[in-house]
XYZ file of C-alpha atoms in Angstrom:
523
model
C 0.000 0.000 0.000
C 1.218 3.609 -1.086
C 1.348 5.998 1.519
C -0.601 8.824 1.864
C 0.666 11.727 0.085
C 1.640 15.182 2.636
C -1.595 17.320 3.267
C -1.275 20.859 1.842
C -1.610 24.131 3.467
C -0.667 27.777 2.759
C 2.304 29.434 3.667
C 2.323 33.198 3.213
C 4.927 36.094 4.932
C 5.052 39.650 4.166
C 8.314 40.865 5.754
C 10.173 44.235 5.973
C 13.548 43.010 7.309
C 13.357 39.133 7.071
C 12.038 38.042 11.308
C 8.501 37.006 9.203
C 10.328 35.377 6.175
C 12.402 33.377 8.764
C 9.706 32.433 11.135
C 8.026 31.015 7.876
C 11.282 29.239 6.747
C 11.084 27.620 9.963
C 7.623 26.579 10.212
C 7.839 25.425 6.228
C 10.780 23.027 7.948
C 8.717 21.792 10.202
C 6.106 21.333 8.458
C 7.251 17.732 7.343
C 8.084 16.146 10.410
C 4.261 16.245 11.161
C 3.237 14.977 7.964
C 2.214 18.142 6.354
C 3.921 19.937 3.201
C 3.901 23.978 3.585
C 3.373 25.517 0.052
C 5.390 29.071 0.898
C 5.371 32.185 -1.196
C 5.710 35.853 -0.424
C 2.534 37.723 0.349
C 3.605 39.679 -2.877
C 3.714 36.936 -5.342
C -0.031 37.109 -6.455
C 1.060 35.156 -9.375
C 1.736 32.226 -7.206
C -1.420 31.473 -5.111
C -5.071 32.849 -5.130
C -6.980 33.691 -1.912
C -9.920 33.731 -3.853
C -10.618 30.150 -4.887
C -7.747 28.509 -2.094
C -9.860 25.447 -0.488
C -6.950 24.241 2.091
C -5.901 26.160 5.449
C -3.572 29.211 5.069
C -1.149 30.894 7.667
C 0.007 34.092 7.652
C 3.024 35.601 9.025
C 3.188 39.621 8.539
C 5.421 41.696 10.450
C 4.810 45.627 11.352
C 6.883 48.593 10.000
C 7.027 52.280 10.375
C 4.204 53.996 12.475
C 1.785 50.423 12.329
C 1.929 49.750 8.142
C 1.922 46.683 7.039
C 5.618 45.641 5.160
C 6.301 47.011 1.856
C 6.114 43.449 0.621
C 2.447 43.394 1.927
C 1.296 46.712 0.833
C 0.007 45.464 -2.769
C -2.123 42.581 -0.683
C -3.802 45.079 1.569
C -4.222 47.496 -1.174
C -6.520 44.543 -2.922
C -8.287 43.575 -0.068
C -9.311 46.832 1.259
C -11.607 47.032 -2.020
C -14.642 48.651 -0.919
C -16.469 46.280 -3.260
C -15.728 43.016 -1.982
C -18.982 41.546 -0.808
C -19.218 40.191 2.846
C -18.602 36.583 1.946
C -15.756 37.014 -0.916
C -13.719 34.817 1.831
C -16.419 33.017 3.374
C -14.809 29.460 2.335
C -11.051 30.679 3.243
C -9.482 29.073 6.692
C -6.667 30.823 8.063
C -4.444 31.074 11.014
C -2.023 34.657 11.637
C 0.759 35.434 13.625
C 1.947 39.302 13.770
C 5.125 40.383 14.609
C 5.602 43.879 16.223
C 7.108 45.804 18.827
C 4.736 47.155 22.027
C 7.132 50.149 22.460
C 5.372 51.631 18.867
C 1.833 52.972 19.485
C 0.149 50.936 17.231
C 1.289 47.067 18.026
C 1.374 44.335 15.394
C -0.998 46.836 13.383
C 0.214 45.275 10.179
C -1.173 42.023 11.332
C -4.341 43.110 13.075
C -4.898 45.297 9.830
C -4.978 41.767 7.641
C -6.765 40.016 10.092
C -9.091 42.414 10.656
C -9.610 42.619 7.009
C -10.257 38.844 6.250
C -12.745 38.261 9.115
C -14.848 41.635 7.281
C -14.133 39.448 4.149
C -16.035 36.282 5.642
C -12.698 34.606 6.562
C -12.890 32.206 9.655
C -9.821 31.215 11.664
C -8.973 27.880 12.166
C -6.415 28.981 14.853
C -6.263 32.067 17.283
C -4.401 34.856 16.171
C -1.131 35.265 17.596
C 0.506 38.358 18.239
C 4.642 38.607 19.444
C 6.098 41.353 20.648
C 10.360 42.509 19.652
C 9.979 44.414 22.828
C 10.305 41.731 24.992
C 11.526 38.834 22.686
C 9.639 37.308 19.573
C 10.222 34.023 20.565
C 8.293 33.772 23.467
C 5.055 34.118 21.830
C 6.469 32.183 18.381
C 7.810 29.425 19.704
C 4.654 28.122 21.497
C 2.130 29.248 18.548
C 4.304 27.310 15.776
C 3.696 24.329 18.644
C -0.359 24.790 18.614
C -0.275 24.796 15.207
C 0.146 21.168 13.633
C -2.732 20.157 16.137
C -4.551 23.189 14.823
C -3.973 22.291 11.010
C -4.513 18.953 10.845
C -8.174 19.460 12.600
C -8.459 22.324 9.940
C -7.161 19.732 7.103
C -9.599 16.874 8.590
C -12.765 19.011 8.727
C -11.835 19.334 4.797
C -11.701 16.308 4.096
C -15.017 14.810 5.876
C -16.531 18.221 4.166
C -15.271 17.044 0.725
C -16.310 13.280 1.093
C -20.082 14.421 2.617
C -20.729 16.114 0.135
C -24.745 17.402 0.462
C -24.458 16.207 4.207
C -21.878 18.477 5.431
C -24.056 20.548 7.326
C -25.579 17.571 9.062
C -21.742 16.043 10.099
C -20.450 19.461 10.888
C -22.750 19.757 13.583
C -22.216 16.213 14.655
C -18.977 16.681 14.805
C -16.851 16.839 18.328
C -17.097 20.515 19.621
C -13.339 19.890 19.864
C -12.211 19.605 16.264
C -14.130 23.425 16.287
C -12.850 25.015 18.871
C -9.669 26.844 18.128
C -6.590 25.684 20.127
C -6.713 28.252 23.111
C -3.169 29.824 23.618
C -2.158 33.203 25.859
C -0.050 34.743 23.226
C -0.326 38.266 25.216
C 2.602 40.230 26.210
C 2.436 39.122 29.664
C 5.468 36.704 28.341
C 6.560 35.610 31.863
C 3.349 33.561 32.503
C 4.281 31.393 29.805
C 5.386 27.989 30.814
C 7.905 26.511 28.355
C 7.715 23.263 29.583
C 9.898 19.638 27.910
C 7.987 17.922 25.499
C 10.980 15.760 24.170
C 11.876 15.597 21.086
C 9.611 16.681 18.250
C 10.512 14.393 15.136
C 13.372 15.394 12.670
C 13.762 18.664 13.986
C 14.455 18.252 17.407
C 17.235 17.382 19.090
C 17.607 15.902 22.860
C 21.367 15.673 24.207
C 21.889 14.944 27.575
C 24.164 17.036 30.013
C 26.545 14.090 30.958
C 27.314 13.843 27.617
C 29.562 16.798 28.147
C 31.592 18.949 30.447
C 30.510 22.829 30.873
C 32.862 25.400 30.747
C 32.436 26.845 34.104
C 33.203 24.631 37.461
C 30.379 23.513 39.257
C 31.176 25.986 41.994
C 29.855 28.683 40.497
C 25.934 29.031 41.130
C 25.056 32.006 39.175
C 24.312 31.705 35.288
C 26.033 34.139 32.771
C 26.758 34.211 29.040
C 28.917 31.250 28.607
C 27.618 29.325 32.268
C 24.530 27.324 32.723
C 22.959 26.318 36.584
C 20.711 23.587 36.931
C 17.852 22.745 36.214
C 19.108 24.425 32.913
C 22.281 22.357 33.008
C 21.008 19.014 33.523
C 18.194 19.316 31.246
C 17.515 17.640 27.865
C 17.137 20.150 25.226
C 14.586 20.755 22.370
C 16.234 23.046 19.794
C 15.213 24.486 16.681
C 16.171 22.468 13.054
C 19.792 23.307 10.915
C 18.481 25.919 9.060
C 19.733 24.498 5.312
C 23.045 26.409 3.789
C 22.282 27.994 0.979
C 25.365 30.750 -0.025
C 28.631 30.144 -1.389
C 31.396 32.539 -1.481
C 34.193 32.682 -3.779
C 37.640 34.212 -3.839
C 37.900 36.111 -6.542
C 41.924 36.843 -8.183
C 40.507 39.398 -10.817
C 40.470 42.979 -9.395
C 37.547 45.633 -9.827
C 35.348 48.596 -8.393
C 32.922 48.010 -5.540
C 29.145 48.895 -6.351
C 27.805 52.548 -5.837
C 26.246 53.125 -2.303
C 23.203 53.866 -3.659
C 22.770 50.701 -5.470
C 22.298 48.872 -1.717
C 18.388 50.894 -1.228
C 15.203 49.442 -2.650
C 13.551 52.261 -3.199
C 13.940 56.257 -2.577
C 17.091 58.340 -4.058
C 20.468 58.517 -2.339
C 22.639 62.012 -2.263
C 26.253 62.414 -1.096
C 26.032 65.755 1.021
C 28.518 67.671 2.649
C 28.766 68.517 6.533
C 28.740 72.364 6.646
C 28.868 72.619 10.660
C 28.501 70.619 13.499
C 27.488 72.018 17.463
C 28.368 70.071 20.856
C 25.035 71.484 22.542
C 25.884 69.299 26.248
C 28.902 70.016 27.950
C 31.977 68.032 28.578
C 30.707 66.281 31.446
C 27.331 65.886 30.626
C 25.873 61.997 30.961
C 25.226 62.001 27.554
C 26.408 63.632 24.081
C 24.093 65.896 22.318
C 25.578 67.102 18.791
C 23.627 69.046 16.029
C 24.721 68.785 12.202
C 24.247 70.702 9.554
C 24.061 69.545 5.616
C 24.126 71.652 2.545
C 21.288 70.050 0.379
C 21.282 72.918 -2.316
C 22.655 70.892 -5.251
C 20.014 68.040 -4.642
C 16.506 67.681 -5.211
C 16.283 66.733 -1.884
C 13.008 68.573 -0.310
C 11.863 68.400 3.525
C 9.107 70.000 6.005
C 9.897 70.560 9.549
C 9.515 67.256 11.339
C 10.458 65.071 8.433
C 12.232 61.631 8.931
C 15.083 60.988 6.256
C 17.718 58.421 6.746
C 21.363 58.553 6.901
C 23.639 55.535 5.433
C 26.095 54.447 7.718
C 28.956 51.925 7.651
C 30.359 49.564 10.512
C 33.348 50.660 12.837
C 35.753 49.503 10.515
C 38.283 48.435 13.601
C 35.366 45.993 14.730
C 35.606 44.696 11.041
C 39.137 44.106 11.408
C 38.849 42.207 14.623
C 35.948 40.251 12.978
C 38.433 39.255 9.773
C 41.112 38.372 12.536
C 38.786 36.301 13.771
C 37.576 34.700 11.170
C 41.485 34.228 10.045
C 40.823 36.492 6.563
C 43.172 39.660 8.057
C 44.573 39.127 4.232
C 41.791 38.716 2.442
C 39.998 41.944 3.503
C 40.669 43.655 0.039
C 39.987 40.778 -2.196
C 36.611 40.381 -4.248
C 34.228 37.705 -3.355
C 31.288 36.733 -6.049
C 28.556 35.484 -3.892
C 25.918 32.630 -5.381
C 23.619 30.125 -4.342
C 25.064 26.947 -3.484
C 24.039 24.007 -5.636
C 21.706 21.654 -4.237
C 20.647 23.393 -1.377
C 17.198 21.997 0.331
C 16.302 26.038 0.930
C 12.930 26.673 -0.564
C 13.304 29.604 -2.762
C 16.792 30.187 -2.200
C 18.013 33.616 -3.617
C 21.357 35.834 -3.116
C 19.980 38.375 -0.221
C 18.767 41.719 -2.154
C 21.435 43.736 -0.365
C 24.470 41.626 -1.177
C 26.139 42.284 -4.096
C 27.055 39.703 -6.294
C 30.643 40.437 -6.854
C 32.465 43.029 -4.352
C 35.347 43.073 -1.782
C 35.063 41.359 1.774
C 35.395 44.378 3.569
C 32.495 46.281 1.363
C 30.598 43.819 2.596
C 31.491 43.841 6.050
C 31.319 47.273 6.479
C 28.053 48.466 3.761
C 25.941 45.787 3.690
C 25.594 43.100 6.818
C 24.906 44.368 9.936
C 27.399 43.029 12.062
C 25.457 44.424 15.370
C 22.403 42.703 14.905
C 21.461 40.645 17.800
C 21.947 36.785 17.207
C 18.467 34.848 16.687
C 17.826 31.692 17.681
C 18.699 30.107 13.986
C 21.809 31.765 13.544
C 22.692 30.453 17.285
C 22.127 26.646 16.526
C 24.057 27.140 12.995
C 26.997 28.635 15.153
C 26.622 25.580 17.297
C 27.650 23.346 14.053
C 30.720 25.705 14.095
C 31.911 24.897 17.728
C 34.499 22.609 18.346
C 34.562 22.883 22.431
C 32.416 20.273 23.958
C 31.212 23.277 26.746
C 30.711 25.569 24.697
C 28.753 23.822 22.013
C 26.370 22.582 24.861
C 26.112 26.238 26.079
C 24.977 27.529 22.649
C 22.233 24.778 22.367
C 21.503 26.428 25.313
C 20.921 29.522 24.253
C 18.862 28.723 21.316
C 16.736 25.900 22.835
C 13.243 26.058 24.314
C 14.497 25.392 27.642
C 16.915 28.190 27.675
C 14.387 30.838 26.455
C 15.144 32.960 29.758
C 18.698 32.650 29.427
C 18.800 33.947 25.773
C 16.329 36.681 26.856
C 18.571 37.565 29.499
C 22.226 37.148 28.248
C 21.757 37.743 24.574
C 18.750 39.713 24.037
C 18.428 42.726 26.715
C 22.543 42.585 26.940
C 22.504 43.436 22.795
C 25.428 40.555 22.240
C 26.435 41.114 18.821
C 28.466 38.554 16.597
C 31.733 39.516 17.416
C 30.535 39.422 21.259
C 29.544 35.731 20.963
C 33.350 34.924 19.230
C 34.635 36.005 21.727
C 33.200 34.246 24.732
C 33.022 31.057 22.936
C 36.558 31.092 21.082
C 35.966 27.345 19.304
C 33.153 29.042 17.600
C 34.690 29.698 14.131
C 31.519 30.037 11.375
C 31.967 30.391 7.338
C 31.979 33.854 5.666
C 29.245 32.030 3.816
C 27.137 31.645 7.147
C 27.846 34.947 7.961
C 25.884 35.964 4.822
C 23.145 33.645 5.648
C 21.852 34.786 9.108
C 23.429 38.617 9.350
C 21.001 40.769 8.367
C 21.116 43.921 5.958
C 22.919 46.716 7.341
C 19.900 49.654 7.696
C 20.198 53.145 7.309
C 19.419 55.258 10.382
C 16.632 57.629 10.735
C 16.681 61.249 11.877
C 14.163 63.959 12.093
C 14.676 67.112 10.286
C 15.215 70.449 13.266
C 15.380 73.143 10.490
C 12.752 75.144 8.072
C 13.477 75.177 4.436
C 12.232 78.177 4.688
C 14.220 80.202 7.383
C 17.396 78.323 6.177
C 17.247 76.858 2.503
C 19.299 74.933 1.154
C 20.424 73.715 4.697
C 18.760 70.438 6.800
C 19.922 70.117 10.395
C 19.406 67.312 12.787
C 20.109 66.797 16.483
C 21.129 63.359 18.167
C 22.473 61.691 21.099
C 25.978 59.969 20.582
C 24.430 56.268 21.571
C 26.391 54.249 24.300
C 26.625 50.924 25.072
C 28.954 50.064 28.185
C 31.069 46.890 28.798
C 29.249 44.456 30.981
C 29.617 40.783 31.988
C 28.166 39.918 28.001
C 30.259 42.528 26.130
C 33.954 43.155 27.183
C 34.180 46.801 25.582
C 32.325 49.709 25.692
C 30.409 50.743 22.176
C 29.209 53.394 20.486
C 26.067 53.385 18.317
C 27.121 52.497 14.816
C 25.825 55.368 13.169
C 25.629 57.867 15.873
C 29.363 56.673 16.836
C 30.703 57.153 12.745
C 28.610 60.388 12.989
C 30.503 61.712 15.869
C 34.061 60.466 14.664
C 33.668 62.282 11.051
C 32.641 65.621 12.490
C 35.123 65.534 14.962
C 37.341 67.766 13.030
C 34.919 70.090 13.357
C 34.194 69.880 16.859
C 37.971 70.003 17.916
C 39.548 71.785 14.887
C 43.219 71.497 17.051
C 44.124 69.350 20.005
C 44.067 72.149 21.954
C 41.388 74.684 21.010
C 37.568 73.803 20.958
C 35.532 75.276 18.439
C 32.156 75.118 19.777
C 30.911 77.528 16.614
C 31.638 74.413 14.420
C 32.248 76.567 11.626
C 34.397 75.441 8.761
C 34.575 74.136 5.407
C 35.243 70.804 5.829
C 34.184 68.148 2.716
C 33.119 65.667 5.166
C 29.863 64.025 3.487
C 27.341 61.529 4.351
């Protein structure tokens, strides 16, 4: 006897800076260690699937940008939903489950996803799974982790109830209401941002993509002695505790060293959308004083020879690069001091089980290593979860592969909120306390994410001073702690401060607190 083929549902994500794409990655993995195949597009491709005639369950996985809009990826979708002239029941026969990503320190939480959801149930849509809603604030992964759990149970009901539907025929009314109220109800889960009430308890292991280890099977780093956890040390029950931790995510770049020399792309190939102009600085102000707790400068651009226009208020961003002497550590690390100036082509690997795989939008395809490292992937970025267990493939210390399964598993969700999340570890923070740890420029790629460009609001008038913008900000500060052995500052607000400098402190012994000068400095 064959066996039965996968059941099919719907995978959609509308992402602005990849947390939705990856959450769906992961659940698409998933999906087949519970007997289920995960059809996954972007919200955007319309081409792909059709709302309008789908018969199997779909999830939805939307993140939340700017002031509570939906992702650019997700703004054509909305557009075509919002049609005033949809009739109440366009998605009466439509089955869906959503899970909104956002940040509760933005007025309008998860809007993007309450803005779809709210949409589809005006449409006719019912949910075949509650809506889930995670908050960045406190850690996306406490609310994510236990919905993607709830939802196989969830789906197959969903898938079952279509089936019996499809095989009744004329009696489907008659066995829907025969049916047990419990393949209706909706699997009942406190996704709220009251995050410490959630117990995250053992399960064991969860098919393919689980994996248990036990903590005799290795010797930690720290000695037993010491009773408090930290980045690299684990206490019981933590320590002794069988671990369920998130699949391999699937390689999928490969880098090659290139002899042939060239130019690196324009800056202002890297944005999607919008223009790009080189300005120069025409004055910068210290407005705190030397001893103040924090540094307050003000910055002046000449905008006259672009078509660059502005109101009072306005938000424009300014491209920044990476501290280039934490890109030289991370090379030294990495054991490519040498290799720095030499161009890489970057390409999908062959054969890679990646659904969809693609070279990342802000990666060039052929550049230097340090273009890279310092333009495009932002080297700051917290660690997630998946770029933790990859790192943990990349570990040759016994300890300190145990402590980064750790870290990413579902037992040590309070330890990664604690030590890597609130204590903003960045990559170079992690190579450091776990020195084994030595990943591919290739998995760098993968997981880092693009380097953004930092927004500002305009303090000027066009009008009282044209041709001029100005814009005040706080030099940004992160101190050494137990996680991070150097002080930091922001990485645009810290390049900011560095280029002006001439201006600030035109001779080591005179301050200039007019700022005046004609410096070419540009950003």
């Amino acid at each position: 006897m064959c066996c039965e083929s996968k059941r099919r549902f719907l995978l959609l994500y509308a992402t602005q800076k990849g947390q939705a794409k990856a959450i769906a990655e992961e659940i698409w993995q998933q999906a087949g260690a519970h007997g289920l195949e995960a059809d996954m597009h972007c919200i955007s491709e319309m081409d792909k699937y059709n709302l309008e005639t789908e018969k199997d369950p779909v999830v939805i996985v939307i993140s939340t940008t700017g002031t509570g809009d939906p992702p650019d990826t997700a703004r054509k979708f909305v557009k075509k939903i919002q049609d005033k002239t949809l009739p109440p029941d366009h998605f009466a026969h439509l089955q869906y489950g959503l899970l909104g990503l956002g940040d509760s320190e933005y007025m309008f939480f998860c809007n993007g996803g309450r803005t779809v959801d709210r949409r589809l149930q005006e449409l006719g849509a019912q949910h075949f799974y509650d809506t889930g809603l995670a908050d960045d604030c406190v850690g996306l992964e406490l609310v994510v982790d236990p919905w993607i759990d709830g939802l196989w149970l969830a789906l197959k009901e969903a898938l079952q109830l279509q089936k019996e539907k499809e095989g009744m025929n004329n009696a489907v009314d008659a066995v829907s209401s025969s049916l047990s109220p419990a393949l209706h109800a909706v699997r009942e889960l406190n996704l709220s941002s009251e995050v410490q009430n959630l117990k995250l308890e053992d399960e064991g292991a969860r098919g393919s993509d689980l994996l248990s280890q036990k903590v005799n099977d290795i010797n930690l780093v720290a000695p037993a002695r010491d009773n408090e956890p930290t980045l690299v040390h684990s206490v019981p029950p933590l320590s002794q505790s069988a671990l369920n931790i998130p699949a391999l995510p699937p390689e999928y770049i490969e880098v090659q060293f290139q002899e042939a020399r060239g130019e690196n792309p324009h800056l202002s190939s890297l944005i999607s959308e919008g223009s790009a102009f080189e300005v120069p600085v025409t004055k910068a102000v210290q407005l705190t004083r030397e001893d103040a707790i924090k540094t307050a400068l003000l910055l002046e651009l000449d905008i006259s020879d672009t078509a660059f226009e502005y109101q009072p208020g306005d938000a424009f961003c300014v491209m920044c690069p990476n501290n280039v002497s934490e890109v030289e550590e991370l090379l030294h690390i990495l054991g490519l001091s040498e290799k720095g100036d030499d161009f890489i082509c970057v390409k999908v690997k062959q054969g890679t089980k990646k659904k969809g795989a693609s070279r990342p939008q802000h990666i060039p395809e052929r550049s230097t290593l340090k273009f890279i490292l310092i333009w495009c992937l932002e080297i700051r970025a917290i660690p997630k979860k998946a770029f933790l267990r990859a790192l943990v493939e990349c570990t040759s210390d016994a300890g300190e592969k145990r402590r980064l399964q750790e870290l990413c598993s579902r037992q040590g969700a309070s330890d990664y909120t604690r030590f890597i999340r609130d204590s903003n570890v960045c990559l170079l923070d992690l190579l450091h306390a776990f020195p084994s740890c030595k990943p591919s420029l290739s998995l760098l790629i993968e997981h880092l994410p693009k380097l953004q460009a930092r927004s500002y609001s305009v303090s000027s008038s066009n009008l009282y001073q044209p041709g001029r913008l100005s814009f005040v900000f706080n030099v940004v500060e992160f101190p050494a702690g137990p996680s991070r052995p150097v002080s930091r500052k922001g990485v645009c607000t810290g390049w900011l401060a560095e280029l002006i400098a001439p201006l600030l402190y035109p001779s080591k012994n005179t301050l200039d607190t007019k700022g005046e000068s004609s410096s070419i400095e540009k950003v």
